[in-house]
Coordinates of C-alpha atoms in Angstrom, one line a residue:
M1062 CA 90.5 60.8 234.9
G1063 CA 90.9 57.4 235.4
N1064 CA 89.3 56.9 231.7
K1065 CA 92.0 59.8 230.6
L1066 CA 95.1 57.8 232.1
L1067 CA 93.5 54.5 230.2
L1068 CA 93.5 56.9 226.7
T1069 CA 96.8 58.0 227.5
L1070 CA 98.4 54.3 227.8
V1071 CA 96.8 53.0 225.0
I1072 CA 98.0 55.2 223.0
C1073 CA 101.1 55.3 224.3
R1074 CA 102.1 51.4 223.9
L1075 CA 100.5 51.7 220.1
I1076 CA 102.5 55.4 218.6
I1077 CA 106.3 53.2 219.2
V1078 CA 105.9 52.4 215.5
I1079 CA 104.6 54.9 214.4
P1080 CA 108.1 57.0 213.4
G1081 CA 109.1 53.8 211.2
L1082 CA 105.6 53.5 210.0
P1083 CA 103.8 55.2 206.9
I1084 CA 100.4 53.3 206.3
D1085 CA 99.0 53.3 203.3
G1086 CA 95.8 52.8 205.0
K1087 CA 94.4 53.7 208.9
L1088 CA 95.2 52.9 212.0
S1089 CA 92.3 53.8 214.3
I1090 CA 91.0 53.5 218.0
D1091 CA 87.4 54.6 216.8
P1092 CA 85.3 53.4 219.8
N1093 CA 83.0 51.3 216.8
D1094 CA 86.2 50.0 215.2
V1095 CA 87.1 49.0 218.5
E1096 CA 84.5 47.8 219.6
Q1097 CA 83.6 45.2 216.8
A1098 CA 87.5 44.5 216.8
S1099 CA 86.2 43.3 220.3
L1100 CA 83.6 40.9 219.6
D1101 CA 82.5 37.7 216.8
F1102 CA 80.0 35.3 215.7
G1103 CA 79.9 33.2 218.5
L1104 CA 79.6 35.7 221.2
L1105 CA 81.2 33.8 223.5
T1106 CA 84.4 36.6 224.5
R1107 CA 85.6 39.6 224.0
R1108 CA 88.7 40.7 223.7
Q1109 CA 88.9 44.5 223.2
P1110 CA 92.3 45.1 221.1
L1111 CA 93.9 48.9 221.7
A1112 CA 93.8 49.8 217.9
V1113 CA 92.3 48.3 214.6
L1114 CA 94.2 48.6 211.4
H1115 CA 92.7 48.7 208.2
P1116 CA 94.9 48.4 205.5
G1117 CA 95.4 50.0 202.4
S1118 CA 98.1 47.4 201.2
A1119 CA 100.2 43.9 201.4
Q1120 CA 102.8 46.4 202.9
D1121 CA 101.1 48.4 205.5
V1122 CA 100.2 44.6 207.2
A1123 CA 103.8 43.5 207.6
R1124 CA 105.1 47.8 208.6
L1125 CA 102.9 47.3 211.4
V1126 CA 104.3 42.8 212.3
K1127 CA 107.7 43.9 212.0
A1128 CA 106.9 46.4 214.1
A1129 CA 105.4 44.3 216.4
Y1130 CA 107.9 41.9 216.4
G1131 CA 111.1 44.9 216.8
S1132 CA 109.9 46.4 218.9
N1133 CA 111.0 46.5 223.6
Q1134 CA 107.6 47.1 224.3
G1135 CA 105.4 44.5 221.9
F1136 CA 102.5 44.3 221.1
T1137 CA 100.6 41.2 219.7
V1138 CA 99.0 40.9 216.0
S1139 CA 95.4 39.9 215.0
A1140 CA 94.2 39.2 212.0
R1141 CA 90.3 39.7 210.7
G1142 CA 88.1 38.7 208.1
H1143 CA 84.4 39.0 208.4
G1144 CA 84.7 38.1 212.1
H1145 CA 82.7 34.9 211.3
S1146 CA 84.9 33.2 214.8
T1147 CA 83.3 31.5 217.3
N1148 CA 85.4 31.8 220.4
G1149 CA 87.9 35.0 220.2
Q1150 CA 89.9 33.8 218.0
A1151 CA 90.4 37.0 215.9
Q1152 CA 91.2 39.3 218.9
T1153 CA 93.7 40.2 221.2
R1154 CA 93.3 41.7 224.1
N1155 CA 96.8 43.9 224.1
G1156 CA 97.7 44.3 220.6
V1157 CA 95.5 45.2 217.1
V1158 CA 93.1 43.8 215.1
I1159 CA 94.1 44.6 211.5
Q1160 CA 91.1 44.3 209.9
M1161 CA 91.3 42.6 207.0
S1162 CA 88.3 42.8 205.1
R1163 CA 86.8 45.7 203.2
S1164 CA 82.7 44.7 203.2
N1165 CA 82.1 44.7 207.6
E1166 CA 80.7 48.0 208.4
G1167 CA 83.0 51.1 208.7
S1168 CA 85.8 49.3 207.8
E1169 CA 85.8 51.3 204.0
L1170 CA 88.5 53.4 204.3
E1171 CA 88.2 57.7 204.0
S1172 CA 90.9 58.1 201.8
G1173 CA 94.5 56.4 200.6
S1174 CA 94.9 53.3 198.8
K1175 CA 92.5 50.2 199.6
P1176 CA 93.7 46.3 199.0
P1177 CA 93.7 45.2 195.0
R1178 CA 91.1 43.5 193.7
P1179 CA 89.9 40.2 192.4
R1180 CA 92.9 39.5 189.3
V1181 CA 91.6 36.4 187.2
W1182 CA 93.5 35.2 184.7
A1183 CA 92.0 33.1 182.6
R1184 CA 94.3 31.3 180.6
E1185 CA 95.5 30.5 183.5
M1186 CA 92.7 28.5 185.4
Y1187 CA 93.1 30.5 188.0
V1188 CA 92.3 34.4 191.0
D1189 CA 94.9 36.3 192.6
V1190 CA 92.7 38.1 195.8
W1191 CA 93.3 39.2 199.2
G1192 CA 93.7 37.6 202.3
G1193 CA 90.7 39.7 203.6
E1194 CA 88.6 39.5 200.4
L1195 CA 85.1 38.1 200.8
W1196 CA 84.2 34.5 198.7
I1197 CA 81.2 36.0 197.7
D1198 CA 83.0 38.9 195.7
V1199 CA 85.6 35.9 194.5
L1200 CA 82.8 34.4 192.7
K1201 CA 81.9 37.0 191.7
S1202 CA 84.7 38.4 189.9
S1203 CA 85.3 34.4 188.0
L1204 CA 82.0 34.8 186.8
E1205 CA 82.4 37.8 184.6
Y1206 CA 84.5 34.8 183.0
G1207 CA 82.9 32.4 183.1
L1208 CA 84.9 30.8 185.6
A1209 CA 84.7 29.6 189.5
P1210 CA 86.9 28.3 192.5
K1211 CA 86.2 24.2 192.6
S1212 CA 86.2 24.3 196.9
W1213 CA 83.7 25.9 198.9
T1214 CA 82.2 26.6 202.2
D1215 CA 78.7 26.8 202.7
Y1216 CA 78.6 30.6 203.7
L1217 CA 80.2 32.3 201.0
Y1218 CA 80.1 36.1 203.2
L1219 CA 83.8 34.5 204.2
S1220 CA 87.0 36.2 204.4
V1221 CA 89.5 34.0 201.7
G1222 CA 93.0 34.6 204.1
G1223 CA 90.8 32.5 207.8
T1224 CA 89.2 30.3 205.5
L1225 CA 92.5 29.1 203.9
S1226 CA 93.9 29.1 207.6
N1227 CA 91.5 26.6 208.9
A1228 CA 90.1 24.3 205.5
G1229 CA 87.7 25.7 204.1
I1230 CA 85.1 22.5 203.7
S1231 CA 81.3 22.4 202.2
G1232 CA 79.7 19.3 200.0
Q1233 CA 83.1 19.5 196.7
A1234 CA 85.1 18.5 199.2
F1235 CA 85.3 14.3 198.8
N1236 CA 85.3 16.0 195.0
H1237 CA 88.1 18.9 195.1
G1238 CA 89.8 18.6 198.5
P1239 CA 88.8 21.7 201.2
Q1240 CA 89.8 24.6 199.5
I1241 CA 93.7 24.6 201.0
S1242 CA 94.1 21.9 198.6
N1243 CA 93.6 24.7 195.7
V1244 CA 95.9 27.2 196.1
H1245 CA 98.8 27.6 193.9
E1246 CA 100.6 29.7 195.7
L1247 CA 100.7 32.7 198.7
D1248 CA 102.4 36.2 200.2
V1249 CA 102.3 35.9 203.7
V1250 CA 103.6 38.5 206.1
T1251 CA 105.0 36.4 208.3
G1252 CA 105.2 37.1 212.7
K1253 CA 108.8 38.4 212.0
G1254 CA 107.1 40.9 209.2
E1255 CA 108.5 39.6 206.0
L1256 CA 106.0 39.6 203.3
L1257 CA 107.1 36.5 201.5
T1258 CA 106.0 34.2 198.4
C1259 CA 105.6 31.0 198.5
S1260 CA 104.4 28.0 196.9
E1261 CA 105.1 24.0 196.5
D1262 CA 108.2 25.2 195.3
Q1263 CA 109.3 28.4 196.7
N1264 CA 109.0 28.5 200.5
P1265 CA 107.4 25.2 200.8
E1266 CA 107.9 25.1 204.5
L1267 CA 105.7 28.1 205.6
F1268 CA 103.4 27.7 202.3
H1269 CA 102.3 24.3 203.9
A1270 CA 102.5 25.1 207.3
V1271 CA 100.3 28.5 206.8
L1272 CA 97.4 26.5 205.5
G1273 CA 95.4 25.2 207.8
G1274 CA 97.9 26.5 210.1
L1275 CA 94.9 28.7 212.5
G1276 CA 96.8 32.4 211.5
Q1277 CA 100.0 31.3 213.8
F1278 CA 102.8 31.8 211.1
G1279 CA 101.8 34.9 208.3
I1280 CA 99.7 36.6 208.1
I1281 CA 97.5 35.8 204.6
T1282 CA 98.2 38.5 202.5
R1283 CA 97.0 36.8 198.9
A1284 CA 96.2 34.0 197.7
R1285 CA 96.3 32.5 193.8
I1286 CA 93.2 30.4 193.6
S1287 CA 92.5 27.3 191.1
L1288 CA 89.3 27.8 188.9
E1289 CA 87.1 26.1 186.8
P1290 CA 84.8 26.5 184.1
A1291 CA 81.5 27.6 185.9
P1292 CA 78.2 25.2 185.6
Q1293 CA 75.4 27.7 185.1
R1294 CA 73.0 26.1 187.1
V1295 CA 71.9 23.0 189.9
R1296 CA 70.0 20.7 190.6
W1297 CA 68.7 20.5 194.4
I1298 CA 68.2 17.7 195.3
R1299 CA 66.9 16.3 199.3
V1300 CA 66.3 12.5 200.3
L1301 CA 65.2 11.5 203.7
Y1302 CA 66.1 8.2 205.9
S1303 CA 65.0 6.2 208.5
D1304 CA 68.5 3.5 208.9
F1305 CA 71.5 5.7 209.9
S1306 CA 73.4 3.1 208.4
V1307 CA 71.6 3.3 205.4
F1308 CA 72.6 6.5 204.9
T1309 CA 75.9 6.6 205.6
G1310 CA 76.5 3.8 203.4
D1311 CA 74.5 6.2 200.6
Q1312 CA 76.7 9.1 201.5
E1313 CA 79.5 6.8 201.2
H1314 CA 79.0 5.0 197.5
L1315 CA 78.9 8.5 196.5
I1316 CA 81.8 10.0 197.0
S1317 CA 83.5 6.6 195.9
L1318 CA 82.7 8.1 192.8
H1319 CA 84.9 10.7 192.9
A1320 CA 87.5 9.4 189.8
Q1321 CA 84.5 8.6 187.5
P1322 CA 83.7 11.5 185.0
G1323 CA 81.4 14.2 185.6
H1324 CA 78.0 12.9 184.7
Q1325 CA 78.4 9.4 186.9
K1326 CA 78.7 11.1 189.9
F1327 CA 76.9 14.7 192.0
D1328 CA 78.8 17.5 192.4
Y1329 CA 77.8 18.4 196.1
V1330 CA 77.1 15.5 199.2
E1331 CA 76.4 16.4 202.3
G1332 CA 73.8 15.7 205.0
F1333 CA 72.4 16.6 208.5
V1334 CA 69.9 15.4 211.3
I1335 CA 66.9 16.0 211.9
L1336 CA 65.8 14.9 215.4
D1337 CA 62.4 17.4 215.7
E1338 CA 59.9 18.4 213.3
G1339 CA 60.7 21.5 213.7
L1340 CA 63.9 21.4 212.1
I1341 CA 62.1 20.8 209.0
N1342 CA 61.8 24.2 208.2
N1343 CA 65.2 26.1 209.7
W1344 CA 67.9 27.8 207.5
R1345 CA 69.2 24.5 206.1
S1346 CA 66.4 22.4 205.2
S1347 CA 64.1 25.5 204.2
F1348 CA 63.3 24.4 200.8
F1349 CA 61.2 20.8 201.4
S1350 CA 57.6 22.0 200.7
P1351 CA 54.7 22.9 203.3
Q1352 CA 52.5 21.0 200.6
N1353 CA 54.7 18.0 201.1
P1354 CA 54.6 17.8 205.0
V1355 CA 56.8 15.2 206.9
I1356 CA 56.7 14.7 209.8
V1357 CA 59.1 13.2 212.6
T1358 CA 57.8 11.3 215.0
G1359 CA 59.6 10.9 218.4
R1360 CA 62.7 9.0 216.1
V1361 CA 65.7 10.4 214.3
L1362 CA 65.5 10.6 210.9
Y1363 CA 69.1 11.9 208.1
C1364 CA 68.6 13.8 205.4
L1365 CA 70.7 13.4 201.4
E1366 CA 72.1 16.2 200.7
I1367 CA 73.2 16.3 197.0
A1368 CA 73.3 18.7 193.9
K1369 CA 74.4 18.1 190.0
N1370 CA 75.7 20.9 188.4
Y1371 CA 75.1 21.1 184.7
H1372 CA 75.2 23.9 181.6
E1373 CA 71.5 24.9 179.9
Y1374 CA 72.8 22.9 177.0
S1375 CA 72.7 20.3 178.4
A1376 CA 69.3 20.2 179.9
Q1377 CA 68.1 17.5 177.9
T1378 CA 70.7 14.8 179.6
I1379 CA 70.0 16.3 183.0
D1380 CA 67.3 14.5 184.7
Q1381 CA 68.9 11.0 182.9
D1382 CA 71.9 11.5 184.9
V1383 CA 70.2 12.3 188.3
E1384 CA 67.7 9.6 187.5
S1385 CA 70.5 7.2 187.2
L1386 CA 72.6 8.1 190.4
L1387 CA 69.5 8.2 192.6
K1388 CA 68.4 5.0 191.5
K1389 CA 71.3 3.6 193.3
L1390 CA 70.7 5.3 196.9
N1391 CA 68.3 3.5 198.9
F1392 CA 66.3 6.2 200.6
I1393 CA 62.6 6.9 202.3
S1394 CA 61.2 6.6 197.9
T1395 CA 58.0 8.8 199.3
S1396 CA 60.5 11.8 200.8
V1397 CA 62.7 13.0 197.0
F1398 CA 62.5 16.5 197.3
T1399 CA 63.9 18.7 194.4
T1400 CA 64.2 22.3 192.9
D1401 CA 66.7 23.6 190.7
L1402 CA 68.2 27.0 190.6
L1403 CA 71.6 28.8 189.4
Y1404 CA 74.5 28.6 190.0
V1405 CA 75.9 30.9 191.8
D1406 CA 72.0 31.0 193.6
F1407 CA 73.0 27.2 195.2
L1408 CA 76.5 28.7 197.0
D1409 CA 75.1 31.6 198.3
R1410 CA 71.9 29.6 199.7
V1411 CA 72.7 30.4 203.8
H1412 CA 73.2 34.0 203.3
K1413 CA 69.1 34.2 201.8
S1414 CA 68.6 32.6 205.0
E1415 CA 71.0 34.9 206.6
L1416 CA 68.8 38.0 205.6
K1417 CA 65.6 36.1 207.2
L1418 CA 66.7 35.1 210.6
R1419 CA 68.6 38.8 210.9
S1420 CA 65.2 40.9 210.1
K1421 CA 63.9 38.2 212.9
G1422 CA 66.6 39.4 215.5
L1423 CA 67.9 35.8 215.8
W1424 CA 71.5 36.0 213.5
E1425 CA 73.2 37.8 216.2
V1426 CA 72.7 35.7 219.0
P1427 CA 75.6 33.2 220.8
H1428 CA 76.8 30.1 218.4
P1429 CA 78.1 27.9 220.7
W1430 CA 79.1 26.1 217.3
L1431 CA 81.1 22.8 217.5
N1432 CA 82.7 20.8 214.2
L1433 CA 84.3 17.9 214.4
F1434 CA 86.1 15.2 212.0
V1435 CA 85.0 11.4 213.1
P1436 CA 86.8 8.7 211.9
K1437 CA 84.2 6.7 210.1
S1438 CA 85.1 3.3 211.7
R1439 CA 83.6 4.9 214.5
I1440 CA 80.9 7.2 213.4
A1441 CA 78.6 4.1 213.7
E1442 CA 78.5 4.9 217.6
F1443 CA 79.4 8.2 217.2
D1444 CA 75.2 8.3 215.8
E1445 CA 74.0 5.8 218.7
G1446 CA 75.7 7.9 221.6
V1447 CA 75.2 11.6 220.5
F1448 CA 72.4 11.6 217.9
K1449 CA 70.5 9.4 220.2
V1450 CA 71.3 10.3 223.3
I1451 CA 73.0 13.0 224.7
L1452 CA 71.0 15.5 222.4
G1453 CA 67.3 14.3 222.4
N1454 CA 64.8 15.6 220.9
K1455 CA 65.4 19.5 220.5
T1456 CA 69.2 20.5 218.6
S1457 CA 68.7 25.3 218.4
G1458 CA 70.0 24.3 215.3
P1459 CA 71.7 22.3 212.4
I1460 CA 73.5 18.9 212.2
L1461 CA 75.4 18.4 209.1
I1462 CA 77.0 15.5 208.7
Y1463 CA 79.1 14.4 206.0
P1464 CA 81.8 12.3 204.9
M1465 CA 85.0 13.0 203.0
N1466 CA 88.2 11.2 201.5
R1467 CA 91.2 11.9 203.1
D1468 CA 93.2 11.4 200.5
K1469 CA 91.9 15.1 198.9
W1470 CA 93.9 17.1 201.5
E1471 CA 97.4 17.6 201.6
R1472 CA 99.2 15.6 204.4
R1473 CA 101.6 18.5 204.3
S1474 CA 99.5 20.7 205.2
S1475 CA 99.1 21.9 208.7
V1476 CA 95.3 20.3 209.4
V1477 CA 95.5 17.4 211.5
T1478 CA 92.5 14.9 210.7
P1479 CA 91.3 11.1 212.0
D1480 CA 93.7 8.3 210.0
E1481 CA 91.6 7.2 208.3
G1482 CA 90.9 7.0 204.9
V1483 CA 87.2 8.0 205.3
F1484 CA 85.8 10.5 208.2
Y1485 CA 83.1 12.3 208.4
L1486 CA 82.4 16.6 209.4
V1487 CA 79.8 16.7 212.0
A1488 CA 78.9 20.3 211.8
L1489 CA 76.3 21.1 215.4
L1490 CA 75.5 24.7 214.3
R1491 CA 73.6 26.1 217.4
S1492 CA 71.9 29.0 218.3
A1493 CA 72.1 30.5 222.2
S1494 CA 68.2 31.7 223.1
E1495 CA 67.0 33.6 226.0
N1496 CA 63.0 31.9 225.6
G1497 CA 62.8 30.1 228.7
E1498 CA 62.9 26.6 227.1
E1499 CA 66.1 25.1 229.2
G1500 CA 67.4 23.1 226.5
Q1501 CA 68.0 26.7 224.2
S1502 CA 69.7 28.4 226.4
L1503 CA 73.5 29.3 226.2
E1504 CA 74.8 27.2 229.9
Y1505 CA 72.7 23.5 228.5
L1506 CA 74.7 24.0 225.0
I1507 CA 78.1 24.5 226.5
D1508 CA 77.3 21.5 228.5
Q1509 CA 75.8 19.3 226.4
N1510 CA 78.8 20.3 224.4
R1511 CA 81.2 18.9 226.8
R1512 CA 78.9 15.7 227.7
I1513 CA 79.7 15.0 223.5
L1514 CA 83.3 16.1 223.8
R1515 CA 84.0 13.4 227.1
Y1516 CA 81.7 11.2 225.8
C1517 CA 84.1 10.5 222.7
D1518 CA 86.9 10.6 224.9
E1519 CA 85.4 7.8 227.6
A1520 CA 83.7 6.0 224.5
G1521 CA 87.9 5.8 222.7
I1522 CA 86.4 7.6 219.3
K1523 CA 89.7 9.8 218.0
V1524 CA 87.5 12.6 217.5
K1525 CA 89.5 15.8 216.0
Q1526 CA 88.1 19.2 216.4
Y1527 CA 87.4 21.5 212.9
L1528 CA 87.8 25.3 213.8
P1529 CA 89.7 23.4 217.3
H1530 CA 88.7 25.9 220.6
Y1531 CA 91.5 24.9 223.4
T1532 CA 92.4 26.6 226.4
R1533 CA 95.2 24.8 227.5
Q1534 CA 98.8 24.2 225.9
Q1535 CA 98.2 20.2 226.3
E1536 CA 95.4 19.7 224.7
W1537 CA 96.7 21.7 221.8
M1538 CA 99.3 18.8 222.3
D1539 CA 96.9 16.5 221.5
H1540 CA 94.8 18.2 219.1
F1541 CA 98.2 17.8 216.9
G1542 CA 99.2 14.9 218.3
S1543 CA 102.4 13.7 216.1
K1544 CA 102.5 17.4 214.2
W1545 CA 102.9 18.6 217.3
D1546 CA 106.8 19.1 217.1
W1547 CA 106.5 20.0 213.6
F1548 CA 104.0 23.1 214.1
S1549 CA 106.5 24.2 217.5
E1550 CA 108.9 24.5 215.2
M1551 CA 107.2 26.5 212.3
K1552 CA 106.4 28.0 215.3
R1553 CA 109.8 29.3 216.5
E1554 CA 110.8 29.7 212.9
F1555 CA 108.0 32.3 211.7
D1556 CA 107.0 33.7 214.6
P1557 CA 109.2 33.4 217.4
R1558 CA 108.2 36.5 219.7
H1559 CA 104.5 34.9 219.4
I1560 CA 102.6 37.9 217.7
L1561 CA 100.3 37.2 215.8
A1562 CA 96.8 34.6 216.4
T1563 CA 97.0 34.9 220.1
G1564 CA 93.6 34.4 220.1
Q1565 CA 93.7 31.1 219.5
Q1566 CA 95.4 30.5 223.3
I1567 CA 97.7 28.0 221.5
F1568 CA 101.1 29.5 222.5
T1569 CA 101.8 32.7 225.4
P1570 CA 102.9 36.0 224.0
T1571 CA 106.9 36.4 225.2
S1572 CA 106.9 39.9 224.6
V1573 CA 107.2 42.1 227.8
P1574 CA 106.8 45.8 228.0
H1575 CA 109.7 48.4 228.1
R1576 CA 110.1 51.6 227.0
I1577 CA 107.1 53.6 224.9
W1578 CA 107.2 57.2 223.6
L1579 CA 104.8 59.1 222.0
R1580 CA 104.7 61.9 219.9
C1581 CA 103.4 65.3 221.7
R1582 CA 102.0 68.3 218.5
R1583 CA 102.4 70.7 221.4
N1584 CA 106.6 71.3 220.6
Q1585 CA 106.4 67.9 218.7
T1586 CA 109.1 66.8 221.8
V1587 CA 109.1 62.9 222.4
L1588 CA 108.3 61.8 226.1
Y1589 CA 109.9 58.4 227.1
T1590 CA 108.0 56.3 229.8
N1591 CA 108.8 52.5 231.4
V1592 CA 105.7 51.0 232.1
A1593 CA 108.1 47.6 232.8
S1594 CA 109.0 50.1 236.5
K1595 CA 105.1 50.3 237.3
L1596 CA 104.1 54.1 235.9
S1597 CA 103.8 56.8 238.6
K1598 CA 103.2 59.8 236.2
Y1599 CA 100.8 60.5 233.5
V1600 CA 100.0 62.8 231.0
R1601 CA 96.4 64.3 230.2
I1602 CA 95.3 64.7 226.5
R1603 CA 92.9 67.4 225.6
T1604 CA 92.3 66.1 222.1
L1605 CA 93.3 63.4 219.4
S1606 CA 93.4 63.6 215.9
K1607 CA 95.3 62.1 213.2
C1608 CA 98.5 63.6 211.7
T1609 CA 97.8 65.5 208.4
T1610 CA 101.3 67.8 209.0
N1611 CA 103.5 65.1 207.5
K1612 CA 102.0 62.5 205.1
S1613 CA 104.6 59.9 205.1
I1614 CA 104.0 59.5 209.2
Q1615 CA 100.4 58.7 209.6
V1616 CA 100.3 59.3 214.1
L1617 CA 98.3 59.7 216.3
N1618 CA 98.9 62.5 217.7
V1619 CA 97.4 64.1 221.2
E1620 CA 98.1 67.2 222.3
I1621 CA 99.4 67.6 225.7
D1622 CA 97.3 69.8 228.6
R1623 CA 99.5 69.2 231.4
K1624 CA 101.3 66.2 233.2
I1625 CA 99.6 65.2 236.3
Q1626 CA 100.6 63.1 238.9
Y1627 CA 99.3 59.6 240.4

């Protein structure tokens, strides 16, 4: 009986929106859909939504949000892409998850409309894409025209709306800026259910707030992404360092060349830290040749990862260009590792490693990731205290480190970074394991993250979290600093009831459940119940089905067995 009563309440809390909600997609309470929306890549939190919307159009998203905004009952709405968040940012416990990405298992609509596919404007050099489109599909669509986006993430199975709500960074960011710096225009559904187009010239406040806005001001349903001619091949190089200051000096030199002609700079600059021999062969560094092994003997090594794009017609000069750039670097001379591959294979490199980890059961495990922006002036101190002390010689995953140029980031966006001309990303991309080793357990890694943050705080290293996770508003106020007042004002303007992206735990929803109703198939009458007054009467559900009698009302019908008392 308890389960039936709970299901009734779930439906009651949702159906309030249905009479005014003709949708092109599907509103689902299928247990598989709900369970998938309850989890994410991090596997650290679980919040079960009341239902999942698979939208067929931007209008579906707008209708749902508008219904939530206008209802007395109120419920929260969270947009979910490929589910790659690590701390429940796209989850909601008392609302509806909008499954924006098509490629998630079970998300394809059996019938009805589907969101639009990418549309490339070759002459104008941009592509219009659905907010839930995965970057791998944006790449495939644009390559048909010999074009490609300028700025990437390392992993392409992420949604456009998801990365643009954070920043979207990889080794191209020093040159082109993050992905949010390469957007011409957005369509956004605000927390009021308004579907608005915004850009530098049209609704500019919304445009800048949404970019890097952690989903707080609207759901991106369309993005117009800048394109460039796509190269055909990539020369991919890794070199090693034992001296941190030499390593960072070379990285900073390379990103300072961003204004130089293409043949006088690398197109991609990243790096990672090697603390133990095992990491030489992890998913991040898998192309080190077994025939030319690198042995780590109790010391920290640093790997510079660089790439040069080129076309086949310029293959005769690529060696000369690369050699000229490498001559100015100070790496260990015997540690040059080079490979050459197709451009698409380089961009999709992490996915291939993902498939290997999945086959071994090592992908769907907890991921207590920590991503930090560290000011250039304190990066050496961070190395001494974190890489060489706190982390020890076991890391349970890759540690990325690379610098970016602050002037490539739009200061009017919601993103916060250290206030220096150059800052570093340090990404601790660890995976927890229950193999009995203390240094790889989830509890150990979470505690280690806390120790890192505490060290930075006590040392006065003013780091900023990327993909931030806090649980108290004061922590969020400290994170945004001088932007907090503006950020709060934008929230009041575009999501005054705090409906959107509550999984971020920045603002508390203001909705108070009041009066709700459901439509019964037996006699098509309306039953009213007051949730706020502690329900004493419920209905027992005998059957549950999707409405097929009225195409304009996508309603989940319930057949009433009889009224029961509780």
